[in-house]
Amino acid sequence: LRKKIPVHAEKRGFQMLKSMTGYGRGEYSEAGTGYTVEIKSVNHRFCDITVKQPKDLMKYEDRLKELVKQRAARGKIDVFVTPAAGNNAAVAVKTDLPLIKAYVDAFKDVNAYCGTGIGPDASALLSIPGAFNLQAAEADEEQIWKILSAAAKAALDGFSEMREREGAALQKVLSGIGENIARTLKDVEARAPRVPEEYRERLRERLQRTASALRDLYENLDFYKEHIVIRPQDVSNHPEPIRRLGVIAINTAAEIDI
């Protein structure tokens, strides 16, 4: 048993423990573009990674997961990607002219039906869902990945550091428990040779008490026959006869099974 207790795991070649609970945050920016990546994890039987990022970064989801898997084999891991507020990606306004024309025609139909002359103003046109959309200019995917992966690696560094720190604390506790088990095992080994003789002595005392009680029973049968009732167990332990007799039955402290 002692050989199976890793009291000092690090001295016997065991890998240092790592907690499945961790958190890390990393930032990186270059050429006016930057991202913040946050990673957190809790206990889980398998490696379950969820990446939450803007729609335009979904193409990097699998690559981010692979980065995380290099540092964590288990846990429920959430990855959050936030673009920097000052990202200088060029944008253009894309107008859905057919959609706007359809709304204007609908206004004209309402005016013709109701006999009114109300038409859509500029604010009404701007509020049409999907009529005006911001479209980012085509970006260099590898450049974006370079920035994003750098932020992710910085987050993973903090994430791994926290897991190792908590794992070291856990290993210290487990090592203390292992040392207590080892000390107890020594006490057990020291006492083990005396245990059989102690049990034999206890059994000898019990047999002597039993023999003495039997002698007392045999020598005083005339007395005990007035106080001992031998009854079938299926009757004495059945509730129906007791209910019909209307009595309260109590098993005394002295019973003999034959």
XYZ file of C-alpha atoms in Angstrom:
258
model
C 0.000 0.000 0.000
C 2.784 2.393 0.921
C 4.332 2.021 -2.533
C 1.112 3.277 -4.121
C 0.974 6.498 -2.076
C 2.714 9.381 -3.956
C 3.729 11.323 -0.842
C 6.294 13.325 -2.802
C 5.065 13.063 -6.377
C 7.578 15.507 -7.785
C 10.467 13.404 -6.433
C 9.167 10.236 -8.072
C 8.707 11.623 -11.571
C 4.987 12.463 -11.316
C 3.727 15.359 -13.405
C 2.846 18.431 -11.369
C -0.884 18.693 -10.728
C -2.895 21.343 -12.568
C -6.308 22.548 -11.555
C -9.085 22.472 -14.159
C -10.227 25.878 -12.884
C -8.381 28.836 -14.363
C -8.581 32.297 -15.888
C -6.337 34.277 -18.184
C -6.507 37.546 -20.110
C -4.320 38.721 -22.970
C -4.139 41.753 -25.248
C -2.194 42.432 -28.399
C -2.336 45.126 -31.070
C -0.359 45.918 -34.157
C -0.767 48.382 -37.022
C -3.917 49.871 -35.528
C -5.638 46.520 -35.000
C -5.937 44.823 -31.616
C -7.837 42.137 -29.748
C -8.463 41.108 -26.165
C -8.823 37.398 -25.407
C -10.166 36.052 -22.103
C -10.150 32.374 -21.157
C -11.846 30.745 -18.208
C -12.473 27.119 -17.310
C -14.273 24.973 -14.742
C -14.218 21.249 -13.981
C -15.505 18.945 -16.699
C -14.993 15.305 -17.564
C -13.979 16.060 -21.165
C -12.385 18.939 -23.058
C -15.313 21.167 -24.058
C -14.209 24.453 -25.648
C -16.598 27.260 -26.601
C -15.368 30.330 -28.489
C -17.428 33.533 -28.427
C -16.255 36.111 -30.945
C -17.643 38.625 -33.461
C -19.117 37.141 -36.616
C -16.234 38.295 -38.800
C -13.776 36.282 -36.657
C -15.642 32.958 -36.777
C -13.210 31.676 -39.411
C -10.527 31.561 -36.689
C -12.574 29.513 -34.223
C -11.010 26.131 -34.985
C -7.506 27.559 -34.856
C -8.212 29.129 -31.466
C -9.505 25.786 -30.166
C -6.329 24.066 -31.283
C -4.260 26.622 -29.391
C -6.261 25.975 -26.226
C -5.992 22.180 -26.586
C -2.207 22.493 -26.552
C -2.450 23.814 -22.972
C -5.516 22.054 -21.528
C -6.649 18.441 -21.948
C -9.832 18.639 -19.849
C -12.349 21.169 -18.568
C -15.285 23.310 -19.681
C -13.377 26.160 -21.307
C -14.876 29.436 -22.547
C -12.891 31.748 -24.822
C -14.037 35.363 -25.305
C -12.620 37.514 -28.114
C -13.193 41.284 -28.065
C -11.884 43.628 -30.806
C -10.155 46.771 -29.621
C -12.269 49.908 -29.787
C -9.741 51.699 -31.974
C -9.375 49.101 -34.712
C -8.628 50.958 -37.950
C -10.145 48.531 -40.390
C -11.604 50.397 -43.336
C -15.385 50.244 -43.573
C -17.874 51.146 -46.244
C -21.625 51.749 -46.107
C -23.529 49.303 -48.262
C -27.013 50.412 -49.255
C -29.746 47.946 -50.132
C -31.495 50.040 -52.795
C -34.084 47.386 -53.794
C -35.153 47.120 -50.157
C -35.500 50.899 -49.805
C -37.468 51.110 -53.062
C -39.817 48.395 -51.789
C -40.483 50.403 -48.618
C -41.100 53.608 -50.623
C -43.530 51.757 -52.914
C -45.306 50.441 -49.832
C -45.695 54.017 -48.564
C -47.159 55.041 -51.912
C -49.657 52.181 -51.780
C -50.734 53.249 -48.270
C -51.142 56.869 -49.438
C -53.193 55.805 -52.445
C -55.437 53.612 -50.296
C -55.920 56.143 -47.479
C -55.907 59.281 -49.612
C -53.071 60.868 -47.693
C -49.903 62.540 -48.878
C -47.532 61.315 -46.214
C -44.220 60.033 -47.504
C -41.134 58.567 -45.812
C -38.590 61.126 -44.606
C -34.839 60.589 -44.185
C -35.128 59.340 -40.602
C -37.725 56.779 -41.659
C -35.457 55.518 -44.427
C -32.474 55.252 -42.053
C -34.540 53.177 -39.629
C -35.411 50.510 -42.211
C -33.851 47.256 -40.938
C -31.068 46.091 -43.248
C -31.247 49.105 -45.577
C -27.797 50.403 -44.574
C -24.984 48.085 -43.486
C -21.382 48.683 -42.513
C -19.079 46.414 -44.466
C -15.486 45.993 -43.418
C -12.855 46.101 -46.065
C -11.115 42.852 -46.902
C -8.387 42.270 -44.309
C -5.242 40.172 -44.449
C -6.349 36.943 -42.733
C -2.850 35.939 -41.705
C -2.165 39.367 -40.247
C -5.400 39.177 -38.248
C -4.483 35.676 -37.070
C -1.030 36.855 -36.044
C -2.559 39.524 -33.786
C -5.372 37.306 -32.519
C -3.106 34.337 -31.741
C -0.651 36.591 -29.890
C -3.476 37.815 -27.643
C -4.690 34.229 -27.173
C -1.213 33.001 -26.217
C -0.862 35.792 -23.663
C -4.232 34.774 -22.194
C -3.169 31.118 -22.158
C 0.021 32.020 -20.275
C -2.023 33.570 -17.467
C -4.563 30.756 -17.678
C -1.855 28.066 -17.311
C -0.137 29.964 -14.507
C -3.349 30.082 -12.472
C -4.030 26.367 -13.066
C -0.491 25.470 -11.971
C -0.745 27.694 -8.894
C -4.019 26.096 -7.792
C -2.687 22.644 -8.689
C 0.380 23.212 -6.501
C -1.860 24.153 -3.573
C -3.950 21.035 -4.160
C -0.845 18.864 -4.405
C 0.382 20.260 -1.095
C -2.889 19.237 0.546
C -2.787 15.775 -1.037
C 0.838 15.322 -0.018
C -0.120 16.119 3.581
C -2.906 13.547 3.398
C -0.483 11.005 1.924
C 2.010 11.626 4.729
C -0.743 11.119 7.325
C -1.712 7.847 5.631
C 1.928 6.743 5.609
C 2.291 7.487 9.340
C -0.948 5.645 10.097
C 0.236 2.733 7.985
C 3.403 2.499 10.076
C 1.284 2.367 13.236
C -0.883 -0.346 11.674
C 2.188 -2.369 10.677
C 3.616 -2.041 14.177
C 0.374 -3.204 15.793
C -0.520 -5.901 13.238
C 1.423 -8.757 14.926
C -0.519 -8.212 18.176
C -3.977 -8.116 16.607
C -4.570 -11.906 16.191
C -3.690 -12.572 19.836
C -5.960 -9.714 20.981
C -8.851 -11.165 18.970
C -8.185 -14.641 20.352
C -8.278 -13.244 23.893
C -11.550 -11.431 23.233
C -13.093 -14.558 21.735
C -11.873 -16.628 24.722
C -13.525 -14.179 27.142
C -16.811 -14.248 25.208
C -16.845 -18.047 25.151
C -16.203 -18.135 28.874
C -19.077 -15.752 29.503
C -21.332 -17.860 27.244
C -20.380 -21.072 29.032
C -21.055 -19.451 32.387
C -24.482 -18.246 31.213
C -25.392 -21.720 29.919
C -24.373 -23.334 33.204
C -26.569 -20.860 35.044
C -29.483 -21.681 32.678
C -29.106 -25.441 33.128
C -28.701 -25.220 36.890
C -31.813 -23.062 37.285
C -34.222 -24.564 34.760
C -37.014 -24.720 37.345
C -36.775 -20.980 37.742
C -36.390 -20.089 34.064
C -39.179 -22.384 32.833
C -41.681 -20.030 34.460
C -40.127 -17.038 32.686
C -39.124 -18.385 29.254
C -41.689 -18.585 26.452
C -40.750 -20.556 23.331
C -42.805 -19.308 20.386
C -42.664 -19.708 16.595
C -40.959 -16.742 14.997
C -43.529 -16.384 12.217
C -46.191 -15.872 14.886
C -44.302 -13.767 17.400
C -43.024 -11.372 14.730
C -46.303 -11.145 12.818
C -48.290 -7.961 13.497
C -51.745 -9.469 12.908
C -51.923 -11.679 16.052
C -50.718 -8.749 18.146
C -53.363 -6.476 16.617
C -56.144 -9.009 17.311
C -55.034 -9.592 20.876
C -54.885 -5.859 21.462
C -51.608 -5.982 23.341
C -48.310 -4.236 23.122
C -45.450 -6.718 22.624
C -41.951 -5.774 23.673
C -38.861 -7.898 23.038
C -36.871 -8.070 26.231
C -33.135 -7.668 26.375
C -32.590 -11.406 26.854
C -33.408 -13.633 23.866
C -32.222 -17.068 22.829
C -32.395 -18.307 19.227
C -32.668 -22.099 18.917
